[in-house]
PDB file of C-alpha atoms in Angstrom:
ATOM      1  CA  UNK A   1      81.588 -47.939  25.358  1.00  0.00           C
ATOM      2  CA  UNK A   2      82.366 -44.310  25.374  1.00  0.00           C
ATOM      3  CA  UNK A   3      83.764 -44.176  21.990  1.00  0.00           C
ATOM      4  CA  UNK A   4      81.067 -46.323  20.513  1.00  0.00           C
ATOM      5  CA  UNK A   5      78.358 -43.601  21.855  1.00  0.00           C
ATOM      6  CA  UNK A   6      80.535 -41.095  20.049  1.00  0.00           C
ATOM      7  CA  UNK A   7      80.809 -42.569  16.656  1.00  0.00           C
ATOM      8  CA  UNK A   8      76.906 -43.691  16.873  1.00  0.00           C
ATOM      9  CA  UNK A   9      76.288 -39.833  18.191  1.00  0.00           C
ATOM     10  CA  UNK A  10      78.331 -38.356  14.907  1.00  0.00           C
ATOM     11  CA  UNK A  11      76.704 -40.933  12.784  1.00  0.00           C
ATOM     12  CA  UNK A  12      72.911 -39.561  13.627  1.00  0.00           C
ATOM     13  CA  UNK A  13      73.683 -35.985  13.805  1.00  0.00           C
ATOM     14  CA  UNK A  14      72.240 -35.669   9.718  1.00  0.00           C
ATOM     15  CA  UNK A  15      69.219 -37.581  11.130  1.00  0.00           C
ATOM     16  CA  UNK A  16      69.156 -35.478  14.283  1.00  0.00           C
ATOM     17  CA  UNK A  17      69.065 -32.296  12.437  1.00  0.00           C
ATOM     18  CA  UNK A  18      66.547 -33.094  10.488  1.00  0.00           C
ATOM     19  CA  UNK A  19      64.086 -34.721  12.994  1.00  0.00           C
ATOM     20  CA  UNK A  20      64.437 -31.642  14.679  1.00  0.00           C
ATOM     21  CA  UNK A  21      62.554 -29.475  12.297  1.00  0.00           C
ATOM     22  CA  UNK A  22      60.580 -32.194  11.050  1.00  0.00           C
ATOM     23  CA  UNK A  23      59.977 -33.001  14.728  1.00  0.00           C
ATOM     24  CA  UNK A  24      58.740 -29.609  15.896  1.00  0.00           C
ATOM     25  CA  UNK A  25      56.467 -29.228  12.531  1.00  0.00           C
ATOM     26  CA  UNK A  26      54.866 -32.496  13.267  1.00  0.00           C
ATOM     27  CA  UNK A  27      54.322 -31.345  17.121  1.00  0.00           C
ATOM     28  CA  UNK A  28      52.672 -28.251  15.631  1.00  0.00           C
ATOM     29  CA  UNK A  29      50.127 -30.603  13.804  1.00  0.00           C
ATOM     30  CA  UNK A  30      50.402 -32.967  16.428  1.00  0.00           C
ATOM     31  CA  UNK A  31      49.050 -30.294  19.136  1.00  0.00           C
ATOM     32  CA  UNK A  32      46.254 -29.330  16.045  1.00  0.00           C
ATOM     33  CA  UNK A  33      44.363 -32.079  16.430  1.00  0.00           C
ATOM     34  CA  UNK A  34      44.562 -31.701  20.497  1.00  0.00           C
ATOM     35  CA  UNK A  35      47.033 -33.331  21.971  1.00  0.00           C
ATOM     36  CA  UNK A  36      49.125 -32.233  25.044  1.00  0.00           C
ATOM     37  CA  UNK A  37      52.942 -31.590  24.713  1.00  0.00           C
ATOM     38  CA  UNK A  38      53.867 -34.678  26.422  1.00  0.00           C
ATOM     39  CA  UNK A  39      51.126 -37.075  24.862  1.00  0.00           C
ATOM     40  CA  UNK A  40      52.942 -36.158  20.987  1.00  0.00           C
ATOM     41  CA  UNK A  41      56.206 -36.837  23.102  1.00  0.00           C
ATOM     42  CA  UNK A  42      55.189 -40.214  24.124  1.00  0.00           C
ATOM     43  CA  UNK A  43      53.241 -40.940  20.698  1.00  0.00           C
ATOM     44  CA  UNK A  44      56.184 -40.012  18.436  1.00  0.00           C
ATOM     45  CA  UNK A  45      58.099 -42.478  21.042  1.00  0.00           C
ATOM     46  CA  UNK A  46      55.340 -45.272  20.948  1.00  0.00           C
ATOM     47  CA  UNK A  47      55.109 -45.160  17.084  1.00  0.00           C
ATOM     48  CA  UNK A  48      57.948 -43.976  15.967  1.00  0.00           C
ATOM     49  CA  UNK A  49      56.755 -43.487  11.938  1.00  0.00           C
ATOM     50  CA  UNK A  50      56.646 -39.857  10.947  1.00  0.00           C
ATOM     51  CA  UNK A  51      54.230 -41.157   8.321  1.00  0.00           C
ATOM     52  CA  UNK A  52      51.881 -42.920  10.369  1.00  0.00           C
ATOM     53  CA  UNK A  53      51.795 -40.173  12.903  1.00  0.00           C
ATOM     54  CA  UNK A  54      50.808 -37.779  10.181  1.00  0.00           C
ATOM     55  CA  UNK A  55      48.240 -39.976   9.359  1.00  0.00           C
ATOM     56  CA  UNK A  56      47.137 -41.027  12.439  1.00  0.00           C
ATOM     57  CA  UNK A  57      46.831 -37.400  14.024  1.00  0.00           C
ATOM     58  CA  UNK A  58      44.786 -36.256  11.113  1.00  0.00           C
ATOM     59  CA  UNK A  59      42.433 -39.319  10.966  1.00  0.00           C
ATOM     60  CA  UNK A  60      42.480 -38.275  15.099  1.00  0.00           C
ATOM     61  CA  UNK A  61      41.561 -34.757  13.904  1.00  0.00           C
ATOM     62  CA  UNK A  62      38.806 -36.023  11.091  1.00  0.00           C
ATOM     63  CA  UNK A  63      36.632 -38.108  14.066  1.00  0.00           C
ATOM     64  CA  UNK A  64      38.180 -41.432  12.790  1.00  0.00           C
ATOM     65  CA  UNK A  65      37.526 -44.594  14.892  1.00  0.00           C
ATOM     66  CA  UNK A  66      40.665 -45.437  17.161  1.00  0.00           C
ATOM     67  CA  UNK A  67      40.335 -49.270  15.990  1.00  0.00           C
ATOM     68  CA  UNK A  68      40.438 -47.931  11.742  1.00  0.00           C
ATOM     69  CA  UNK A  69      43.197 -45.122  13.089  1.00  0.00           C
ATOM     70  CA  UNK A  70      45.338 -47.968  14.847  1.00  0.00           C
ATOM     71  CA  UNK A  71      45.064 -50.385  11.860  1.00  0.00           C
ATOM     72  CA  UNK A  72      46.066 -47.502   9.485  1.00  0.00           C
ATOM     73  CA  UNK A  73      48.783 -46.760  11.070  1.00  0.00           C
ATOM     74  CA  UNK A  74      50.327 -50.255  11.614  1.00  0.00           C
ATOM     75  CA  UNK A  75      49.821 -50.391   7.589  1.00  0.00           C
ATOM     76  CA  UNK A  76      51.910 -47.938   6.914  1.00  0.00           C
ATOM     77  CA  UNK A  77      54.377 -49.124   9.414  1.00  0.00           C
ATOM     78  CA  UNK A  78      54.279 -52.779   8.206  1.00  0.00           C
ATOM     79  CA  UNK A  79      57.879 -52.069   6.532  1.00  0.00           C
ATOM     80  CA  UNK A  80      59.826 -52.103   9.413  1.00  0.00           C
ATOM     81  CA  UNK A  81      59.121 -55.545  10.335  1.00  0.00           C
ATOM     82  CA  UNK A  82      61.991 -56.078   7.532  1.00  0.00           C
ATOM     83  CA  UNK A  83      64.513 -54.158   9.889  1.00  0.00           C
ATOM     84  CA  UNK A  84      65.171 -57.022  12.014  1.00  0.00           C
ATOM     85  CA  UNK A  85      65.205 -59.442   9.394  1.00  0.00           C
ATOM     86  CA  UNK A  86      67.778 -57.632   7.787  1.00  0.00           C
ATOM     87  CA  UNK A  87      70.016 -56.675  10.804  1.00  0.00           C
ATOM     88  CA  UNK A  88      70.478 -60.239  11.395  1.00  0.00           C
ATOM     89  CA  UNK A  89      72.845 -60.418   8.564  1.00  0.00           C
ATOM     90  CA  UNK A  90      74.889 -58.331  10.664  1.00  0.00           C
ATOM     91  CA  UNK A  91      74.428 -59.241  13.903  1.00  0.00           C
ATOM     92  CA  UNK A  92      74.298 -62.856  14.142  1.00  0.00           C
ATOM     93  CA  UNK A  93      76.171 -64.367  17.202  1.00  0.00           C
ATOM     94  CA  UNK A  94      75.623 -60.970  19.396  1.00  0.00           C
ATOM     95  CA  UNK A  95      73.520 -59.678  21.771  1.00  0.00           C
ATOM     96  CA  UNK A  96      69.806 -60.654  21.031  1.00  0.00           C
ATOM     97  CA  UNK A  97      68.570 -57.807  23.559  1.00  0.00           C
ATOM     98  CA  UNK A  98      70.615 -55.516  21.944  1.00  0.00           C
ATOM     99  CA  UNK A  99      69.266 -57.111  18.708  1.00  0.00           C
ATOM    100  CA  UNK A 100      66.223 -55.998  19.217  1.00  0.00           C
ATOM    101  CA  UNK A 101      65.995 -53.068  20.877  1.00  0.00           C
ATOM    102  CA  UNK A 102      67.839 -51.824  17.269  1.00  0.00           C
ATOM    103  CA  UNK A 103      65.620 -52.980  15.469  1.00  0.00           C
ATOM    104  CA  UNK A 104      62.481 -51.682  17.949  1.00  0.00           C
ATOM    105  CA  UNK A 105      63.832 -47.825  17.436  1.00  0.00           C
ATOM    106  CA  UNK A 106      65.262 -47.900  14.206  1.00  0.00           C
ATOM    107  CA  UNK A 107      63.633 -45.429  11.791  1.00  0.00           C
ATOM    108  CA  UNK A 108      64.213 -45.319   8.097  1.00  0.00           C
ATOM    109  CA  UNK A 109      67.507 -43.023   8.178  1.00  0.00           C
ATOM    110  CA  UNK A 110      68.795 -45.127  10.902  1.00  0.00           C
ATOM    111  CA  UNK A 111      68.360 -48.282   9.147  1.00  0.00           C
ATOM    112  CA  UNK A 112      70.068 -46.688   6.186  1.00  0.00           C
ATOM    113  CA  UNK A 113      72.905 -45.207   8.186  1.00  0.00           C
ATOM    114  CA  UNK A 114      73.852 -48.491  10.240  1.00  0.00           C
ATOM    115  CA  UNK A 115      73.420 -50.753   6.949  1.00  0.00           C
ATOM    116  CA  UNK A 116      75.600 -48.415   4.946  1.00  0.00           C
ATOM    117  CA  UNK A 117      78.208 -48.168   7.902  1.00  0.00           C
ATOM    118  CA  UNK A 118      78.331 -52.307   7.669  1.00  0.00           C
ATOM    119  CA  UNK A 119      78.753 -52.802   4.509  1.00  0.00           C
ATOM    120  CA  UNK A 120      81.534 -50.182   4.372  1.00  0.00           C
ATOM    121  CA  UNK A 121      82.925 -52.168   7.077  1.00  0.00           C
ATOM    122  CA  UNK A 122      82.123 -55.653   5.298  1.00  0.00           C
ATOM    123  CA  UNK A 123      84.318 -54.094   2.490  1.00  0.00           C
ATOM    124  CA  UNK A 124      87.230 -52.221   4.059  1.00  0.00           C
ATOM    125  CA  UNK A 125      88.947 -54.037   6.542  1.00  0.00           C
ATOM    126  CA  UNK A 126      90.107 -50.715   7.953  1.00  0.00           C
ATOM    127  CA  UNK A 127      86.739 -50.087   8.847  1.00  0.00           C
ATOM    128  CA  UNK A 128      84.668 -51.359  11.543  1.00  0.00           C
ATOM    129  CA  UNK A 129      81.341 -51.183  13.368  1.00  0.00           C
ATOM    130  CA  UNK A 130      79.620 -52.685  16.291  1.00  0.00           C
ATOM    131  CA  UNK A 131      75.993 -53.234  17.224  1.00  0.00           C
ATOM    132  CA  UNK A 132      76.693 -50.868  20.343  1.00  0.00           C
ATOM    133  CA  UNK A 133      77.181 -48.505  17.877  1.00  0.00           C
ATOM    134  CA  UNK A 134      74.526 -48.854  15.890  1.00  0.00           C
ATOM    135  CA  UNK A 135      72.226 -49.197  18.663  1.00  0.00           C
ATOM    136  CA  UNK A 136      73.775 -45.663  19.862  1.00  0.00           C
ATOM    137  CA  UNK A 137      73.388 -44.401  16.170  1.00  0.00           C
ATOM    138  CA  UNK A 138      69.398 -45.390  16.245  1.00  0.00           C
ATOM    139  CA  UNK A 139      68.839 -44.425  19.807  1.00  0.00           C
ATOM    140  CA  UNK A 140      69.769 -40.699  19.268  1.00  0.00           C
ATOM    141  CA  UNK A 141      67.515 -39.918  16.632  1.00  0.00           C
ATOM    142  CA  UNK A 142      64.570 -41.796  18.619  1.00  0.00           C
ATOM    143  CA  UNK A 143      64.871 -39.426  21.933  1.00  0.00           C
ATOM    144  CA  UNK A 144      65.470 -36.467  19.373  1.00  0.00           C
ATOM    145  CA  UNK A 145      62.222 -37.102  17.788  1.00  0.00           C
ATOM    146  CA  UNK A 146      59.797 -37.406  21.143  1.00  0.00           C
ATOM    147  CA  UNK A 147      61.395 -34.160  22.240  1.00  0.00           C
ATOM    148  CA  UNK A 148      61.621 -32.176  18.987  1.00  0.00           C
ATOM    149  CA  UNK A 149      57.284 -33.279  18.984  1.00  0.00           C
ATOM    150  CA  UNK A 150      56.905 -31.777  22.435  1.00  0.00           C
ATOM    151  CA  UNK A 151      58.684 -28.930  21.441  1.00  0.00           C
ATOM    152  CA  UNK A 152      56.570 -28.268  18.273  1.00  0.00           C
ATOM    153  CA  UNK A 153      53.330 -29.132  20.738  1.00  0.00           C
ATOM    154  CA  UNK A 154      54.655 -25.993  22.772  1.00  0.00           C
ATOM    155  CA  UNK A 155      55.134 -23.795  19.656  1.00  0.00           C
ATOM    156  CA  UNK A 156      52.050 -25.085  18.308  1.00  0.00           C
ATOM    157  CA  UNK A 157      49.842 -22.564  20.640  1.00  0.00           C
ATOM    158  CA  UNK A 158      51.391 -19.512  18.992  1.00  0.00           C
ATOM    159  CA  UNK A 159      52.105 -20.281  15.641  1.00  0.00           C
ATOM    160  CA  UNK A 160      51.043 -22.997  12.283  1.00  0.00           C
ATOM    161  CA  UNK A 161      53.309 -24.109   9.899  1.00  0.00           C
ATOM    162  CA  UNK A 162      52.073 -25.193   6.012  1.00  0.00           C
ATOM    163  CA  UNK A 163      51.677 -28.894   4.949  1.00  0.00           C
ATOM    164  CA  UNK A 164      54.078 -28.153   1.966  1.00  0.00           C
ATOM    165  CA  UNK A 165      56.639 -27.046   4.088  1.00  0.00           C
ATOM    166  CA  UNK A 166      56.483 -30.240   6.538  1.00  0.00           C
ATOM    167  CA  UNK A 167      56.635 -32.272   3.012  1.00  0.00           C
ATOM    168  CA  UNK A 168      59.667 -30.044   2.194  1.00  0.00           C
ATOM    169  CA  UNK A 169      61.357 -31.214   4.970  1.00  0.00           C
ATOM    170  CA  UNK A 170      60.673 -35.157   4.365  1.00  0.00           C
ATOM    171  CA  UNK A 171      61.890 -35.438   1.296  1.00  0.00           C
ATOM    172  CA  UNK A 172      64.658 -33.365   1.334  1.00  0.00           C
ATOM    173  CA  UNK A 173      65.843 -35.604   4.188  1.00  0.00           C
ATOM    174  CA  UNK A 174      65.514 -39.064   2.000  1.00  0.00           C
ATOM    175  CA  UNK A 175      67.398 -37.282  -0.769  1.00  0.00           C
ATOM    176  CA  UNK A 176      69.940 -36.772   1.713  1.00  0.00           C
ATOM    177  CA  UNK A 177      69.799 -40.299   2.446  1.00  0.00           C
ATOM    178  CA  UNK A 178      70.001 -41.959  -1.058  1.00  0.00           C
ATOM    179  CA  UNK A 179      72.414 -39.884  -2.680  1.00  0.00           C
ATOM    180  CA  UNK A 180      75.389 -41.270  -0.525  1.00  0.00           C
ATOM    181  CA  UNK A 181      74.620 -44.961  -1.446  1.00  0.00           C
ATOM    182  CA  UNK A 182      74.662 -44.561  -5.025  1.00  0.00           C
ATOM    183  CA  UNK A 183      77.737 -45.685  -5.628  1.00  0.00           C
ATOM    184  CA  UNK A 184      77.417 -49.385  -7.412  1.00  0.00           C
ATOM    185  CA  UNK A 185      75.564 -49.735 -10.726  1.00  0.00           C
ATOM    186  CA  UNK A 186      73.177 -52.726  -8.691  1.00  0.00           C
ATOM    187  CA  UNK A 187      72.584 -49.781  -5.877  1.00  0.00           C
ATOM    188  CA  UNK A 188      71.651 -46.938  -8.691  1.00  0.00           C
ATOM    189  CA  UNK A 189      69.293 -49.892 -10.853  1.00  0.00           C
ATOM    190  CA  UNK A 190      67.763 -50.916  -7.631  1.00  0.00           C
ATOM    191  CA  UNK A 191      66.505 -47.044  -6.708  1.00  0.00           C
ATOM    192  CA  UNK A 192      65.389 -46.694 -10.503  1.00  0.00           C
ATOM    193  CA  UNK A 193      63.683 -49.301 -10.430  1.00  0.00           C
ATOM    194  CA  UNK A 194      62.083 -48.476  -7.238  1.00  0.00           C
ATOM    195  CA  UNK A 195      61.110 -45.175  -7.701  1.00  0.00           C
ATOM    196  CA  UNK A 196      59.392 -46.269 -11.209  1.00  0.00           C
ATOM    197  CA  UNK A 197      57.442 -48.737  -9.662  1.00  0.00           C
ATOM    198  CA  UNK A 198      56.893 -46.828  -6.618  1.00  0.00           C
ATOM    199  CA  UNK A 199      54.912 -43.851  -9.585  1.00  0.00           C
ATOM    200  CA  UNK A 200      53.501 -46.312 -11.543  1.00  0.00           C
ATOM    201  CA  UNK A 201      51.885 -48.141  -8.748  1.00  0.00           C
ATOM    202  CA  UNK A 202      50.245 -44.462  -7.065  1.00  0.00           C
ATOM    203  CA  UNK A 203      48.117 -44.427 -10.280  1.00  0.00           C
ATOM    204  CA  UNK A 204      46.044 -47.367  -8.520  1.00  0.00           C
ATOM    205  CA  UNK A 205      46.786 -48.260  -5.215  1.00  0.00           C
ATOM    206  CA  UNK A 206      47.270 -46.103  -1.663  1.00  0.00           C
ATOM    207  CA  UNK A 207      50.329 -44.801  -1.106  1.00  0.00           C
ATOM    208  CA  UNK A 208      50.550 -47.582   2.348  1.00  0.00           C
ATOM    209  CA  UNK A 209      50.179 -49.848   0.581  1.00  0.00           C
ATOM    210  CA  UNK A 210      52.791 -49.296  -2.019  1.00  0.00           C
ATOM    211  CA  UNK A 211      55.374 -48.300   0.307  1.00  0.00           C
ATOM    212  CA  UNK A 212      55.412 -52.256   1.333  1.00  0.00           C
ATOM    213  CA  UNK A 213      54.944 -52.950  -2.237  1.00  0.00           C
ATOM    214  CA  UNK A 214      57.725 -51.721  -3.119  1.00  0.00           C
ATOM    215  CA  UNK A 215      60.028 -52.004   0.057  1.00  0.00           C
ATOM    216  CA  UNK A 216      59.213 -55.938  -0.945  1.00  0.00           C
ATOM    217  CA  UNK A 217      59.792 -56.095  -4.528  1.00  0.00           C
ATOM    218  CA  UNK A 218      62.540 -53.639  -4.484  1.00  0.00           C
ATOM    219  CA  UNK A 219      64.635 -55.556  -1.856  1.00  0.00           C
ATOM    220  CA  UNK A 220      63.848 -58.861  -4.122  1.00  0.00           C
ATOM    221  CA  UNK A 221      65.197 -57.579  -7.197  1.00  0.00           C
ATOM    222  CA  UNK A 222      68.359 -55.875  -5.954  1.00  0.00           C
ATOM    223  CA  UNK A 223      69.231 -59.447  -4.159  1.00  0.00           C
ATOM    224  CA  UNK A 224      68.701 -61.088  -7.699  1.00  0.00           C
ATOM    225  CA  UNK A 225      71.082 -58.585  -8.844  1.00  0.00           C
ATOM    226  CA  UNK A 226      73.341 -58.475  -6.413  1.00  0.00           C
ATOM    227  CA  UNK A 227      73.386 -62.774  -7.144  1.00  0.00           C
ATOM    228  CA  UNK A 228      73.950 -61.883 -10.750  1.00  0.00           C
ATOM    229  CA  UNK A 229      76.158 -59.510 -10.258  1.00  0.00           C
ATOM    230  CA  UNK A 230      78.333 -62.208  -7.844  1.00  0.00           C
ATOM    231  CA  UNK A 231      78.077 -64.654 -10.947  1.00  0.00           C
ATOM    232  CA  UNK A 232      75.196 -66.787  -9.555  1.00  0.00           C
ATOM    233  CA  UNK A 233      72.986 -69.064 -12.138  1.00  0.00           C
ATOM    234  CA  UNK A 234      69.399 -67.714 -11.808  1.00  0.00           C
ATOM    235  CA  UNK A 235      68.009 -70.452 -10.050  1.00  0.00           C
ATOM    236  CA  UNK A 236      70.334 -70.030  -7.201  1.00  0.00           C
ATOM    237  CA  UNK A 237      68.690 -69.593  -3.745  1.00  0.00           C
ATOM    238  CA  UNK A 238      69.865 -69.401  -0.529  1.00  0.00           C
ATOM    239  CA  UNK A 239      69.292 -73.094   0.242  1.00  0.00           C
ATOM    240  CA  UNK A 240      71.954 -73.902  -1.828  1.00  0.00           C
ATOM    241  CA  UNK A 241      74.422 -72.354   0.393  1.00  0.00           C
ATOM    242  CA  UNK A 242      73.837 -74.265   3.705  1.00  0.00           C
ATOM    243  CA  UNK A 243      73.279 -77.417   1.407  1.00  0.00           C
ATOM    244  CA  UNK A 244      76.591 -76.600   0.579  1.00  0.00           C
ATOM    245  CA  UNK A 245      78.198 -76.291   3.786  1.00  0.00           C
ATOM    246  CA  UNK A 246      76.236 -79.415   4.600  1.00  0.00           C
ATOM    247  CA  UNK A 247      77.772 -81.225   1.937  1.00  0.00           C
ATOM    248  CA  UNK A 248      81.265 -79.919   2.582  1.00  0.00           C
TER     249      UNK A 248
END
């Protein structure tokens, strides 16, 4: 157990480092629109969607209705319903607690980490890892977040910090994430793709909204590939497998 806090622990320092200092900037907003230190800890715990917390504290700070600001924010966190659907691939057969409290606390960059670390495992047989350790690996950058948001709260009574420096910070910390997965043609075609989409659809739509959008439609088309890719016929679906083994 030891060991698999350890590897999870050096697997979410990258995420760690930066929810600190996005953390502490959102706690700085966070205390803006007048919350306490410890009510931004437990709200960044509660949510857990730098997004939605964004949005939500700013709708809090704009006189919004708590009924609109709660619906708002379950929009833009309607994505990680598809955690758990996709962890199952991976952890069929184990713990269902376990199960789920990874895929209650995962965040984007955890998701990303522990899927990457699987499939690296899936295709090195010198490589391993367990759902202890990706619990561990989510965990750590869940507590890091509540804390870094109390922290900012505290800071927030001497000093502001600039929008465009909190946006800095955001996407210079999915950059981080992306760039280390782009190593299959399907992977680099999927994120293409993706991001196209992902400008083409801003033009009309909210940018909730096309986060699912495109969280959707981008997982879809990468599995076609990925079938493709695997020499599949096009009409192949996932039926056909357990027919298969039903068959056999």
């Amino acid at each position: 157990m030891r060991n698999e806090m350890v590897n999870g622990f050096k697997a979410a320092i990258p995420i760690m480092l930066s929810y600190i200092f996005l953390g502490v900037a959102a706690g700085v907003i966070f205390h803006s629109s007048g919350m306490t230190w410890w009510q931004v800890m437990f709200f960044g715990w509660l949510v857990f969607g730098g997004a939605s917390q964004f949005t939500g504290a700013a709708m809090l700070a704009a006189g919004g209705s708590i009924p609109i600001i709660i619906i708002t924010m379950l929009m833009l966190n309607m994505r990680q319903v598809l955690y758990s659907v996709s962890y199952s691939a991976y952890t069929e057969g184990q713990s269902t607690w376990k199960s789920l409290v990874l895929a209650g606390i995962s965040s984007d960059e955890a998701f990303a980490m522990n899927t990457s670390k699987w499939e690296a495992a899936k295709n090195d047989p010198s490589k391993s890892w367990s759902l202890n350790e990706a619990v561990w690996t989510a965990l750590f950058p869940y507590l890091t977040w509540g804390l870094a948001g109390a922290v900012g709260a505290l800071l927030g009574q001497l000093f502001t910090l600039p929008d465009l420096l909190t946006g800095y910070f955001t996407t210079a910390m999915f950059i981080g994430l992306l760039i280390p997965v782009l190593i299959s043609r399907v992977n680099v075609t999927v994120s293409l793709f993706s991001a196209a989409l992902a400008l083409v659809l801003q033009l009309f739509i909210s940018n909730s909204t096309v986060i699912i959008i495109v969280t959707l439609v981008g997982c879809y088309f990468g599995y076609r590939l990925q079938l493709r890719q695997q020499g599949y016929p096009k009409n192949w679906d996932v039926r056909h497998l357990t027919e298969g083994e039903n068959h056999d």
